[in-house]
Tab-separated table of C-alpha atoms in Angstrom:
chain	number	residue	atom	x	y	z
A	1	UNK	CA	-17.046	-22.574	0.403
A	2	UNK	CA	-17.509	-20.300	3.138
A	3	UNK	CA	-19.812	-19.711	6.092
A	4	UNK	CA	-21.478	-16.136	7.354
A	5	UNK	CA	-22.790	-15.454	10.948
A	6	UNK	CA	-23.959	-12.758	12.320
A	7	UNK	CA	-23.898	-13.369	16.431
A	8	UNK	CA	-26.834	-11.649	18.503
A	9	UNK	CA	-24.415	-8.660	19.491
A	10	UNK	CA	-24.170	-8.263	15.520
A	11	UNK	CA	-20.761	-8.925	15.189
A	12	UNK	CA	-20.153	-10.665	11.715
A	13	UNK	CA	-18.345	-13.857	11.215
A	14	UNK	CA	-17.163	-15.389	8.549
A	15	UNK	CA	-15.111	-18.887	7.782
A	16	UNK	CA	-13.480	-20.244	5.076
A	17	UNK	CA	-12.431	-23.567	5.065
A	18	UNK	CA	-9.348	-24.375	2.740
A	19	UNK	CA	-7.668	-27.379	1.687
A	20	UNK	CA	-4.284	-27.699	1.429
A	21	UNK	CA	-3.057	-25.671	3.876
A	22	UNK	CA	-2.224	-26.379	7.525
A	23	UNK	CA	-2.367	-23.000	8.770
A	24	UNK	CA	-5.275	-20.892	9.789
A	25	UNK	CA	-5.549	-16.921	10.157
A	26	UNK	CA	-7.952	-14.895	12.302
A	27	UNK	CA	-8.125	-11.629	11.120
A	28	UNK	CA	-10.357	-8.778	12.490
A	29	UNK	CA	-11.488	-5.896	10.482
A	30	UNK	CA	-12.864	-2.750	11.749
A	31	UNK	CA	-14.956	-0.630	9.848
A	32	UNK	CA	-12.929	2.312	10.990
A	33	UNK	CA	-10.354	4.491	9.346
A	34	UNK	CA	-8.986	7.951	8.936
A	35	UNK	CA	-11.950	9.042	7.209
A	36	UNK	CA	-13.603	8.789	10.001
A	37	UNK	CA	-11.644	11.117	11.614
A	38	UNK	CA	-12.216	14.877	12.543
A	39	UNK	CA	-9.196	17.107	11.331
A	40	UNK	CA	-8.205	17.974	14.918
A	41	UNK	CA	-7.806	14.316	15.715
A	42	UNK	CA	-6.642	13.205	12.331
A	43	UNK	CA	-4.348	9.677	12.737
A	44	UNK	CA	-6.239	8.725	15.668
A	45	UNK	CA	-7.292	4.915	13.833
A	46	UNK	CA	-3.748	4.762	13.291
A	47	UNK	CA	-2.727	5.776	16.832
A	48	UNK	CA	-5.395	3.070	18.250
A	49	UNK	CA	-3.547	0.261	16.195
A	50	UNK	CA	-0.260	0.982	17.621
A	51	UNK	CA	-1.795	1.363	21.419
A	52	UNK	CA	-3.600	-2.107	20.892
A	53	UNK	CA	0.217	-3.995	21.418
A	54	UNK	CA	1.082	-1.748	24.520
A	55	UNK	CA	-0.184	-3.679	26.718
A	56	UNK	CA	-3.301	-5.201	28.275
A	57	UNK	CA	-4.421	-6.783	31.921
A	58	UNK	CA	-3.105	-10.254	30.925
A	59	UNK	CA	-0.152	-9.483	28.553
A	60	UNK	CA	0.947	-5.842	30.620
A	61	UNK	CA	3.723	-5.489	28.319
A	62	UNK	CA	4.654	-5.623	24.132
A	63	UNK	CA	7.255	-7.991	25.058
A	64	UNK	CA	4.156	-9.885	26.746
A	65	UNK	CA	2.025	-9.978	23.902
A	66	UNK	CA	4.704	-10.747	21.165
A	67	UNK	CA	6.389	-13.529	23.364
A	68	UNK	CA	2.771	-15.384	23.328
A	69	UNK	CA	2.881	-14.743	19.735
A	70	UNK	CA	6.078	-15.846	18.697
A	71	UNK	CA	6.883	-18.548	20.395
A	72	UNK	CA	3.868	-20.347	18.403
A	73	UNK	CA	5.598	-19.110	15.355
A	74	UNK	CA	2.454	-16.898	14.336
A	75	UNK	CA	3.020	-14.390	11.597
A	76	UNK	CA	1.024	-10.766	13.072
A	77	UNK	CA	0.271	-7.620	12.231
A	78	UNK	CA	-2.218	-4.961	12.107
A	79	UNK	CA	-3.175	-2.227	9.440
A	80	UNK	CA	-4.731	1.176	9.038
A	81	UNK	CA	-6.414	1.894	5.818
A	82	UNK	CA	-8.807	4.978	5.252
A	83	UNK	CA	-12.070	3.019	5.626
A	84	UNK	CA	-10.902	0.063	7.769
A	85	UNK	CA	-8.009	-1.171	10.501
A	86	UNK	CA	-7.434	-4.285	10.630
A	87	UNK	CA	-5.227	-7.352	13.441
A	88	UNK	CA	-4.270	-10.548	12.237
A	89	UNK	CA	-2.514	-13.559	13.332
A	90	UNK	CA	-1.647	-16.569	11.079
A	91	UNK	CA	-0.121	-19.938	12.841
A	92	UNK	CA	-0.190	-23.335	12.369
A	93	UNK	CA	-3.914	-24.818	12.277
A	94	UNK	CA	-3.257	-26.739	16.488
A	95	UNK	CA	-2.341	-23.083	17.532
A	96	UNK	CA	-5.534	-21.235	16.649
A	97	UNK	CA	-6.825	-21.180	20.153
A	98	UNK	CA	-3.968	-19.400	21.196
A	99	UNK	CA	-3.811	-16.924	18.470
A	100	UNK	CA	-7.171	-15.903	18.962
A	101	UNK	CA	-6.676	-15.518	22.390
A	102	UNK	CA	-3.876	-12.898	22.085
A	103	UNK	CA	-5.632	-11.341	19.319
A	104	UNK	CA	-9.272	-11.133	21.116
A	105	UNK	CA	-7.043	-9.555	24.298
A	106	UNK	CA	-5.445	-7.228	22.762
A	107	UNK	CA	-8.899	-5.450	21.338
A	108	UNK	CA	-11.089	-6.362	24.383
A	109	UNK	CA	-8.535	-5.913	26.963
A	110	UNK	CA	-6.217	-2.992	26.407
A	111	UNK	CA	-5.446	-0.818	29.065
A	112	UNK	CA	-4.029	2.249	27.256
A	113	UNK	CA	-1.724	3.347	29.552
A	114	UNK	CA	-0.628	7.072	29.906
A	115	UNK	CA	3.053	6.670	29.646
A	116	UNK	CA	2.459	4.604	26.970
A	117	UNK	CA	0.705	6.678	24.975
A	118	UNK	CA	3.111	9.636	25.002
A	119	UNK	CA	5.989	7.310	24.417
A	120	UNK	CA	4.060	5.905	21.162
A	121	UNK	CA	3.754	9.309	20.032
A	122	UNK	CA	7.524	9.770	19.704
A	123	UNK	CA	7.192	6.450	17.301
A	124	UNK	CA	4.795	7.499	15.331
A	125	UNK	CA	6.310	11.133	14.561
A	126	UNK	CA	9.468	9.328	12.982
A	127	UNK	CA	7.084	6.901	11.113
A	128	UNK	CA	5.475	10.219	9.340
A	129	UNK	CA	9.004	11.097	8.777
A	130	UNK	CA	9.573	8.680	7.279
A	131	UNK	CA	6.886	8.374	4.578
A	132	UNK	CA	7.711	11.615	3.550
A	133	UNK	CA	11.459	10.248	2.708
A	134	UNK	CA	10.120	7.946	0.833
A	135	UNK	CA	9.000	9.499	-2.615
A	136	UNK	CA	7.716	6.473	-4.637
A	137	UNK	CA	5.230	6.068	-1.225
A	138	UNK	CA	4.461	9.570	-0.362
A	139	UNK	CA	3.383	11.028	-4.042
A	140	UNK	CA	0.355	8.543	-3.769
A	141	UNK	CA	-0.798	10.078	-0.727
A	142	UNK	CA	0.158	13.711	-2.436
A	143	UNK	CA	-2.184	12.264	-5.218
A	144	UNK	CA	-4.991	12.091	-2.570
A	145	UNK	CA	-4.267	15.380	-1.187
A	146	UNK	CA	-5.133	16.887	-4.840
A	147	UNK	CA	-7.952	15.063	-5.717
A	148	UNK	CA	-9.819	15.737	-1.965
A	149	UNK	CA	-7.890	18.220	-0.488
A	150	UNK	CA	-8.244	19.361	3.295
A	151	UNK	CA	-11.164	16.807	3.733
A	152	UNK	CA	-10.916	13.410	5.668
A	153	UNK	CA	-10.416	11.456	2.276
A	154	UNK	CA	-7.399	13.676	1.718
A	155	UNK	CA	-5.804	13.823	4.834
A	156	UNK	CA	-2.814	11.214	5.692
A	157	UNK	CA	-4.299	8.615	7.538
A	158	UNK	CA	-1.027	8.489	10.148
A	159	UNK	CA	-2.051	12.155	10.834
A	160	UNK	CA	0.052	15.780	11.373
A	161	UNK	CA	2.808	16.166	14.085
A	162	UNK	CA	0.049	18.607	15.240
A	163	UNK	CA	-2.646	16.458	15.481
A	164	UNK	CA	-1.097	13.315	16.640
A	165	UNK	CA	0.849	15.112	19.778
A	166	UNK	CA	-2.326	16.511	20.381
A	167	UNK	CA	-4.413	13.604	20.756
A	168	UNK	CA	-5.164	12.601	24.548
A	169	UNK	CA	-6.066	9.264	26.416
A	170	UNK	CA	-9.172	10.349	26.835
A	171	UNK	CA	-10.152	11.055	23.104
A	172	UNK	CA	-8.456	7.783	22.503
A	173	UNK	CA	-10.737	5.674	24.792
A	174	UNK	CA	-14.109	7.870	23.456
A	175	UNK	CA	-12.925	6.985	19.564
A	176	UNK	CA	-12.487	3.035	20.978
A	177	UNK	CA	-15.836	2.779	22.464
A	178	UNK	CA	-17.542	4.637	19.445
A	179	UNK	CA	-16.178	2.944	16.819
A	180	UNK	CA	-15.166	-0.641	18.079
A	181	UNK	CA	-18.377	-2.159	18.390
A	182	UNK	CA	-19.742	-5.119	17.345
A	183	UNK	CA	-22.259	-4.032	14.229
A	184	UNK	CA	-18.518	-2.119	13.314
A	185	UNK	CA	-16.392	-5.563	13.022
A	186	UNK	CA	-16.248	-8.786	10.981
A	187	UNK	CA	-14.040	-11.591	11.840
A	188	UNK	CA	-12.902	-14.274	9.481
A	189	UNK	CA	-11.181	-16.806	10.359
A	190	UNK	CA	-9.764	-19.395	7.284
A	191	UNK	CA	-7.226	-22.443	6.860
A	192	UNK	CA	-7.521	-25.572	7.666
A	193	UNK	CA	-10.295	-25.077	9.892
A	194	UNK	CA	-13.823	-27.045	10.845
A	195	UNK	CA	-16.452	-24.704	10.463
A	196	UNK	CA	-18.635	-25.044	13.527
A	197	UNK	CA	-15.617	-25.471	15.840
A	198	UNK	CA	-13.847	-22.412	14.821
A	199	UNK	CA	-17.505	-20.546	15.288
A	200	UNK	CA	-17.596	-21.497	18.613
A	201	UNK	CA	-13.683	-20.369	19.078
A	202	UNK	CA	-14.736	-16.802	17.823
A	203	UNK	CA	-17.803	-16.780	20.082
A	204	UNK	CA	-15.834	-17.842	22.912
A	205	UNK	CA	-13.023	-15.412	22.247
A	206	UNK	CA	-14.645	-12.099	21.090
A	207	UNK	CA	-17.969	-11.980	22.360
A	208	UNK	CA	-17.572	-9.562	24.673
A	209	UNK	CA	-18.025	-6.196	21.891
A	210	UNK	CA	-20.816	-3.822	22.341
A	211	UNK	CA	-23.475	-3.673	19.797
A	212	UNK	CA	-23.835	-0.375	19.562
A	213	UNK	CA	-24.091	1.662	15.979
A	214	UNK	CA	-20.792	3.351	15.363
A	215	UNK	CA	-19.790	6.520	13.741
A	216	UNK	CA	-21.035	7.041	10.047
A	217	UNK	CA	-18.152	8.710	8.098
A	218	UNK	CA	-18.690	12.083	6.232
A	219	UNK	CA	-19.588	11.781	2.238
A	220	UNK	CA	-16.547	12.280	0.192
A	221	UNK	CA	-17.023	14.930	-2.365
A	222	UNK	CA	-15.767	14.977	-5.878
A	223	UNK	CA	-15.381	18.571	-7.754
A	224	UNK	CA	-12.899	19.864	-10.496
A	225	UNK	CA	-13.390	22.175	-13.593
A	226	UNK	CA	-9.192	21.863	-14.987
A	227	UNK	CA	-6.390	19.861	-15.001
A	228	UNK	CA	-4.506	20.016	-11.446
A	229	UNK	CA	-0.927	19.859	-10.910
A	230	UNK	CA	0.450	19.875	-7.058
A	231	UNK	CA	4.683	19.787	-6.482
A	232	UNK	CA	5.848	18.637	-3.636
A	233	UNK	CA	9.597	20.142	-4.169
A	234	UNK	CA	12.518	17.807	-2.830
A	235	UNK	CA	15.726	17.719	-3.827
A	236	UNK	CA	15.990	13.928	-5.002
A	237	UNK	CA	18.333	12.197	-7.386
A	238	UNK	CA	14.407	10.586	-8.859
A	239	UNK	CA	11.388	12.489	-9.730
A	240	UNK	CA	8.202	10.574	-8.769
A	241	UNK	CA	4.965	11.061	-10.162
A	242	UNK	CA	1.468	10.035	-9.953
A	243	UNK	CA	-0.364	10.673	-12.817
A	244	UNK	CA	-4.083	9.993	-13.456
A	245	UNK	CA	-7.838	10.865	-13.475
A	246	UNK	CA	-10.816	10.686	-11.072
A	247	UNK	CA	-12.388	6.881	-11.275
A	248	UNK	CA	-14.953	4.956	-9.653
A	249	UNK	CA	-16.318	3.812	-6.472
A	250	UNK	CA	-16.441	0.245	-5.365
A	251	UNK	CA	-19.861	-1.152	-6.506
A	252	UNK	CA	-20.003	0.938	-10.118
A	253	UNK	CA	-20.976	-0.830	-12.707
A	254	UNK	CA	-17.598	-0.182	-14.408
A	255	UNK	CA	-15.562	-1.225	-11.511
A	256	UNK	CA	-14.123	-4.368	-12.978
A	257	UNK	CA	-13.751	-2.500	-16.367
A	258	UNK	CA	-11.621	0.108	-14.552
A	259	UNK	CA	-9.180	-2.585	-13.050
A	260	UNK	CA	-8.679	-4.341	-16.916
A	261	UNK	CA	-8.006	-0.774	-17.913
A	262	UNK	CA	-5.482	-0.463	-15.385
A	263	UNK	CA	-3.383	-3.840	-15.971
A	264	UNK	CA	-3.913	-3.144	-20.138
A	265	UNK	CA	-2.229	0.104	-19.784
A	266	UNK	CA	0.338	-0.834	-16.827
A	267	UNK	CA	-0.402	-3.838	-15.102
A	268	UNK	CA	3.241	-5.720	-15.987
A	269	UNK	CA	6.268	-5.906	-17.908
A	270	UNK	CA	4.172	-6.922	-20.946
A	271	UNK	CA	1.587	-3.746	-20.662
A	272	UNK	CA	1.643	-0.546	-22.887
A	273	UNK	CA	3.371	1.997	-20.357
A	274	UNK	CA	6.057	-0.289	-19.249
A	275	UNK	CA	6.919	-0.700	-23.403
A	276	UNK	CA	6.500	2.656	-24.340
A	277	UNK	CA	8.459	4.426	-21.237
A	278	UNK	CA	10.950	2.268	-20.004
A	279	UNK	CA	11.860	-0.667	-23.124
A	280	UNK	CA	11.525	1.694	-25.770
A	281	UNK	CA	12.768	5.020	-24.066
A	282	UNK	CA	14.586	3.746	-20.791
A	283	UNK	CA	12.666	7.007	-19.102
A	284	UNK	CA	11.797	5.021	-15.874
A	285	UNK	CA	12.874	2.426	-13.401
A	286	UNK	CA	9.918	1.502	-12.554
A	287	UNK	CA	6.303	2.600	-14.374
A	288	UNK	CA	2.749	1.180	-13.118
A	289	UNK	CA	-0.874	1.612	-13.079
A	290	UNK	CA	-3.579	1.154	-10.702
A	291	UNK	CA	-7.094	1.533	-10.195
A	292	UNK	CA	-8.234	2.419	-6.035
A	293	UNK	CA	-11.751	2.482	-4.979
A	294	UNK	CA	-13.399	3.208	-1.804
A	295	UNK	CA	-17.140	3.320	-1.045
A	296	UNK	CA	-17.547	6.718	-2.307
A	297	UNK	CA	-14.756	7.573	-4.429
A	298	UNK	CA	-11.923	6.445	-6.536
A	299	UNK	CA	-9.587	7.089	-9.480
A	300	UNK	CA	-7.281	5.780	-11.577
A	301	UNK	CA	-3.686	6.505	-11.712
A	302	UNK	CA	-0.056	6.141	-13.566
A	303	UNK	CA	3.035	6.215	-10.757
A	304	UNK	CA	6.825	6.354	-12.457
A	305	UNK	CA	10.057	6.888	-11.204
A	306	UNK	CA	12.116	9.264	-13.875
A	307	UNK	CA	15.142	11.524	-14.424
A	308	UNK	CA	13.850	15.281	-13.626
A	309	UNK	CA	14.963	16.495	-17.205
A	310	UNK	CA	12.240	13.565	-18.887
A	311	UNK	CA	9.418	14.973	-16.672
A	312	UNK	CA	7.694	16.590	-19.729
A	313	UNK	CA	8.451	13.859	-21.805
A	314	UNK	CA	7.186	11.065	-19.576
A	315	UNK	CA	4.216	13.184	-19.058
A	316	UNK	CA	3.350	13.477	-22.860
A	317	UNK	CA	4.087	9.647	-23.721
A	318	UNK	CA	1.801	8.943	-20.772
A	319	UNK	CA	-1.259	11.274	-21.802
A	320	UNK	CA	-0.553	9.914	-25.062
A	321	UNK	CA	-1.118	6.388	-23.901
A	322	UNK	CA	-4.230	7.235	-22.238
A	323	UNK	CA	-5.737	9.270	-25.747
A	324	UNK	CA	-4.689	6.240	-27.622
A	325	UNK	CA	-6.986	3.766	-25.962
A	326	UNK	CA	-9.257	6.286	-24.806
A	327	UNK	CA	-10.244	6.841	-29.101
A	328	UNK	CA	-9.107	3.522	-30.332
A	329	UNK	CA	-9.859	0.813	-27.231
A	330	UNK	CA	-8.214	-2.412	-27.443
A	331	UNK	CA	-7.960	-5.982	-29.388
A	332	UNK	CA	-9.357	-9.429	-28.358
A	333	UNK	CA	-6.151	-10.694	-27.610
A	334	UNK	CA	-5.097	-7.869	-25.271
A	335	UNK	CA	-8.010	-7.918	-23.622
A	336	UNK	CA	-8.156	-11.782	-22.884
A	337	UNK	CA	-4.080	-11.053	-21.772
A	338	UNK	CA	-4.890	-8.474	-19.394
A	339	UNK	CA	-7.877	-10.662	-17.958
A	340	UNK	CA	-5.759	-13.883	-17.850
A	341	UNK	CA	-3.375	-12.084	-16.103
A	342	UNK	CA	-5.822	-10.764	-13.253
A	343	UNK	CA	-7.486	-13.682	-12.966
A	344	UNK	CA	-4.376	-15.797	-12.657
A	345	UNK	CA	-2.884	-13.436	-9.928
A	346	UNK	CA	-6.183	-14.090	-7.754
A	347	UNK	CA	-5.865	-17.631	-7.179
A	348	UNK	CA	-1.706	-17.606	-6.224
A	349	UNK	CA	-2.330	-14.707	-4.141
A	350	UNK	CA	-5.917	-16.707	-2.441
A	351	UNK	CA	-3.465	-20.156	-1.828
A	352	UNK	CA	-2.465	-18.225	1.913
A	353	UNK	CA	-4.953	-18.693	4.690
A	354	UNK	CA	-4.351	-15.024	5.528
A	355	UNK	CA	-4.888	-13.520	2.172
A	356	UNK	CA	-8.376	-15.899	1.507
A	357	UNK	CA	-8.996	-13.887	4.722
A	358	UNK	CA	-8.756	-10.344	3.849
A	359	UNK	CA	-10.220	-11.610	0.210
A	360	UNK	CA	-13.393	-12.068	2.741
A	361	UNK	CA	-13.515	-9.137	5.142
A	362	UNK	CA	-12.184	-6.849	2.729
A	363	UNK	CA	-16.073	-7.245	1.164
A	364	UNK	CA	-17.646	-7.896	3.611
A	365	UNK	CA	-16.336	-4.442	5.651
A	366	UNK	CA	-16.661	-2.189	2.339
A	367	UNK	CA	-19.351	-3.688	-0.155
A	368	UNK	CA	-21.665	-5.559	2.902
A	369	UNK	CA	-21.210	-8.371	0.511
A	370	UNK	CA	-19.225	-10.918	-0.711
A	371	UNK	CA	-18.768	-12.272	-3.943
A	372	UNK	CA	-16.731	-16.211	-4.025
A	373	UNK	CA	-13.438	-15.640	-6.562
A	374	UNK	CA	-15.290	-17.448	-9.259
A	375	UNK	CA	-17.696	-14.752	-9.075
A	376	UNK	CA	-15.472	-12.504	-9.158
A	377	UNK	CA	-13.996	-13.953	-11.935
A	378	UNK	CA	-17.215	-14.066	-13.630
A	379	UNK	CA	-17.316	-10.076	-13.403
A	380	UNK	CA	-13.550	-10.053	-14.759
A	381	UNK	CA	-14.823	-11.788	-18.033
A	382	UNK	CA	-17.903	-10.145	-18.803
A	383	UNK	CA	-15.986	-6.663	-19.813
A	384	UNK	CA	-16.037	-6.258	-23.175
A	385	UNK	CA	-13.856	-4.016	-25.562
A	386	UNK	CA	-16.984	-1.318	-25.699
A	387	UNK	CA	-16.281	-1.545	-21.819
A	388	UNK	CA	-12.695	-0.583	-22.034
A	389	UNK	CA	-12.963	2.004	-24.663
A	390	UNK	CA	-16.313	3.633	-22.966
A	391	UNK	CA	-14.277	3.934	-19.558
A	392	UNK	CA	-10.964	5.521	-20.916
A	393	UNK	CA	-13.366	8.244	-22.883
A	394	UNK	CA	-15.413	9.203	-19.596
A	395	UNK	CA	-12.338	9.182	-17.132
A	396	UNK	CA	-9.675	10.396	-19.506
A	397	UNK	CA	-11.205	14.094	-19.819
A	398	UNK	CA	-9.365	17.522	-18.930
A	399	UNK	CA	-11.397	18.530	-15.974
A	400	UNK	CA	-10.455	14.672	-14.693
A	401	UNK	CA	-6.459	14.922	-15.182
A	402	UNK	CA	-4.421	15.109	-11.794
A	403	UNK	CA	-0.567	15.426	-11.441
A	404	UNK	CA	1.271	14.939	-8.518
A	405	UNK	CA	5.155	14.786	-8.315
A	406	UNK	CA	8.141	14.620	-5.708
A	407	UNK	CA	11.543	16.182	-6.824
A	408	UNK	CA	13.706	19.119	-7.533
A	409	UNK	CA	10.619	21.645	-9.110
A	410	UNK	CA	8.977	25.107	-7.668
A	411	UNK	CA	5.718	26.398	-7.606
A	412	UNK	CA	7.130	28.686	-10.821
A	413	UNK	CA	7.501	25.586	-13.085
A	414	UNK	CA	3.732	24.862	-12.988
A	415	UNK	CA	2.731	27.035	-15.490
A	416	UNK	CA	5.076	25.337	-17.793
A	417	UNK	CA	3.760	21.812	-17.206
A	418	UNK	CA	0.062	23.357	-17.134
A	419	UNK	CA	1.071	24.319	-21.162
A	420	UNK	CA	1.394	20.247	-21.553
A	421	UNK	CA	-1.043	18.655	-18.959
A	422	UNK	CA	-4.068	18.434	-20.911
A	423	UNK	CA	-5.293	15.577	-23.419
C-alpha cells in the first residue's frame, strides 16, 4: 500500500508503509539529468550533486553534514542519472526526523561557496579519469556515444574536462533555481513509517521549493541506415564489448517483453549467452544482457569481457544467439524460467526501505505513474512466446546492430569486423 500527495507548491509525495522493517528512507528525486544539459555546460547535474554536501548555513562544512549523518548510523548518498539526480538517507525508523532534516538542508540550504566549487572541480576531473580506466564501465557509456552521438543523450553525464572547468557559480545557481523546483521533485519516504505523520514530516521539512515549471529536455533522436562499430583503442590485458541493437522507450507496449528477452538471452548463469560463451567456450569472464529505457529512447545490449584474439568469435556466437531466437523464439519452460527469475529478483531486492523507495520515485519521476509490484508482475506474465519472438525480429535487424569495444584495436581493424557485424 502506498499513499500519493501532491502539496499546493506541487511537489509530489509519496509513502510506503512496510512491514517488517525498522528502518525508513527519504529519498528525493529530481527530474533533472544530463540530458538536460547544454553541451557547453555538460556534467553540470552531476556537479550540483557533489556541491549539495559542501556545505550549507547550518552544516558550513562536509564534515558538518556527514557528522549529523553518521552518528545516527544513516546509510547516504546521492546519484546522477541522465533523466534524474537523486539524495537519500536510510536510518533507523526513531531517526527519520533527523535524516530529513539534513537531507531537506542540504537542497534548500546550500550555499555554494566559491572555493568550494573550484576545489570540487579537481574531484571530479579524477572521477572522469577514472571511468575511463575502467573498461567493463566505460564501453556502456561508449555504447551511448554510438547510438546518439554528440547530442545530450550521448554525452557522459559527469561531463568533459572542458566543460566541467568551465562551469561557473553563477551558471550553477541559474541551473539550481531552474530545475529544482517543486513541480520538478517527488519525495518518498518508506519503512516502518505512519502515513500521515511522515506527510506532515515532509511538509514540515521541504516545503520551502518553488513551484515553478522547470526546464523541458530536448527530444532524443533515433537514426541509422548500417551496422555501427566505434573502438575505443586501449591497451588492456581484456577486451570489453557492448554489443546490441536500438530498443524501446519506457511506456512501449513491448517494454516488459524487451526485459524477458534480455534475462532469456543473458540474464544469469542459467541463460543462453552465459552457456554458449563462457561454459561451453570459456571466451569470457563475465557475459550479460540488459535492456535500458528512458522516456524517449532505449536499446538492448550484450556486454562481455574476452581475450582480444576471440573478438570475432565472441562476436559471431553472439549475433548467432540473437538470429536464433530472433527466427525460432523460445519454449514454455524458458519462458516461465526467465519470468520466475525476474519476478523473484523484485521482491528480495523491494524487502529494503530504500530500494521500495526508488521502486516508487523511479515511476513516478519517468512514467508520471506508478504501477504496485504485483502490477508489475502482472505485466511480467502477460508476455507471451509471439511476444518474445516478435521483439527479437524487429530489434535484431542490420540497420539496428551497434558495437562498441575497449582494448588493443585501431581504426584500420574496422573494416575487418564490418565483414562480420551483420545478422
Amino acid at each position: 500500500m502506498y499513499k500519493k500527495t501532491i502539496l499546493n507548491n506541487g511537489l509530489r509525495v509519496i509513502i510506503a508503509p512496510m512491514e517488517g522493517t525498522k528502518t525508513a528512507t527519504v529519498l528525493v528525486m529530481v527530474g533533472t539529468g544530463s540530458k538536460y544539459e547544454d553541451k557547453k555546460i555538460s556534467g553540470i547535474s552531476h556537479f550540483l550533486e557533489h556541491l549539495f554536501f559542501k556545505g550549507t548555513e547550518k552544516r558550513p562544512t562536509t564534515l558538518a553534514i556527514s557528522e549529523d549523518l553518521e552518528k545516527i548510523g544513516a546509510e547516504y548518498n546521492a546519484f546522477t542519472g541522465k533523466e534524474y539526480t537523486g539524495f537519500y538517507a536510510k536510518a533507523a525508523a526513531f531517526h527519520l526526523d533527523k535524516a530529513m532534516d539534513v537531507i531537506s538542508d542540504i537542497l534548500l540550504r546550500a550555499i555554494f561557496l566559491k572555493e568550494e566549487m573550484e576545489r570540487e572541480k579537481g574531484v571530479i576531473l579524477e572521477e572522469i579519469k577514472m571511468i575511463k580506466d575502467d573498461p567493463p564501465r566505460y564501453v556502456s557509456d561508449l555504447f551511448e556515444v554510438l547510438l546518439y552521438g554528440d547530442t545530450p543523450a550521448g554525452r557522459d553525464i559527469a561531463g568533459t574536462p572542458e566543460s566541467v572547468s568551465g562551469i561557473n557559480r553563477e551558471q550553477i545557481i541559474e541551473y539550481f533555481q531552474n530545475q529544482y523546483v517543486a513541480k520538478n521533485i517527488t519525495i518518498v519516504v518508506a519503512g516502518a513509517v505512519e502515513g500521515e505523520e511522515a506527510l506532515r514530516k515532509v511538509e514540515n521539512y521541504f516545503n520551502k521549493f518553488d513551484g515553478r515549471s522547470s526546464k523541458v529536455k530536448e527530444q532524443t533522436k533515433e537514426f541509422q541506415k548500417n551496422p555501427e562499430i566505434l573502438i575505443y583503442p586501449k591497451k588492456t590485458e581484456q577486451t570489453h564489448i557492448s554489443l546490441g541493437a536500438r530498443g524501446y522507450a519506457l511506456g512501449h507496449p513491448d517494454h516488459y517483453a524487451l526485459r524477458l528477452l534480455a534475462a532469456i538471452l543473458g540474464g544469469g548463469m542459467s541463460s543462453r549467452l552465459w552457456t554458449s560463451v563462457r561454459e561451453r567456450q570459456g571466451l569470457a569472464y563475465y557475459v550479460f544482457s540488459s535492456a535500458e529505457s528512458y522516456t524517449d529512447s532505449g536499446y538492448f545490449t550484450t556486454q562481455a569481457g574476452i581475450d582480444a584474439k576471440n573478438l570475432e568469435k565472441v562476436i559471431e556466437i553472439i549475433l548467432g544467439e540473437y538470429k536464433k531466437i530472433a527466427e525460432q523464439g523460445t519454449s514454455g519452460d524458458e519462458l516461465q524460467k526467465v519470468k520466475d527469475y525476474i519476478k523473484g529478483r523484485m521482491i528480495m531486492n523491494l524487502e529494503s526501505s530504500s530500494s521500495m523507495a526508488s521502486f516508487f520515485a523511479d515511476q513516478e519521476i519517468l512514467e508520471g505513474k506508478i504501477l504496485t509490484p504485483e502490477e508489475k508482475m502482472a505485466k511480467i506474465d502477460e508476455v507471451t512466446i509471439k511476444d518474445i519472438q516478435k521483439v527479437a525480429a524487429d530489434i535484431f535487424k542490420n540497420n539496428k546492430l551497434n558495437l562498441a569495444l575497449i582494448g588493443p584495436f585501431k581504426e584500420k581493424d574496422k573494416k575487418s569486423l564490418e565483414k562480420i557485424f551483420k545478422l
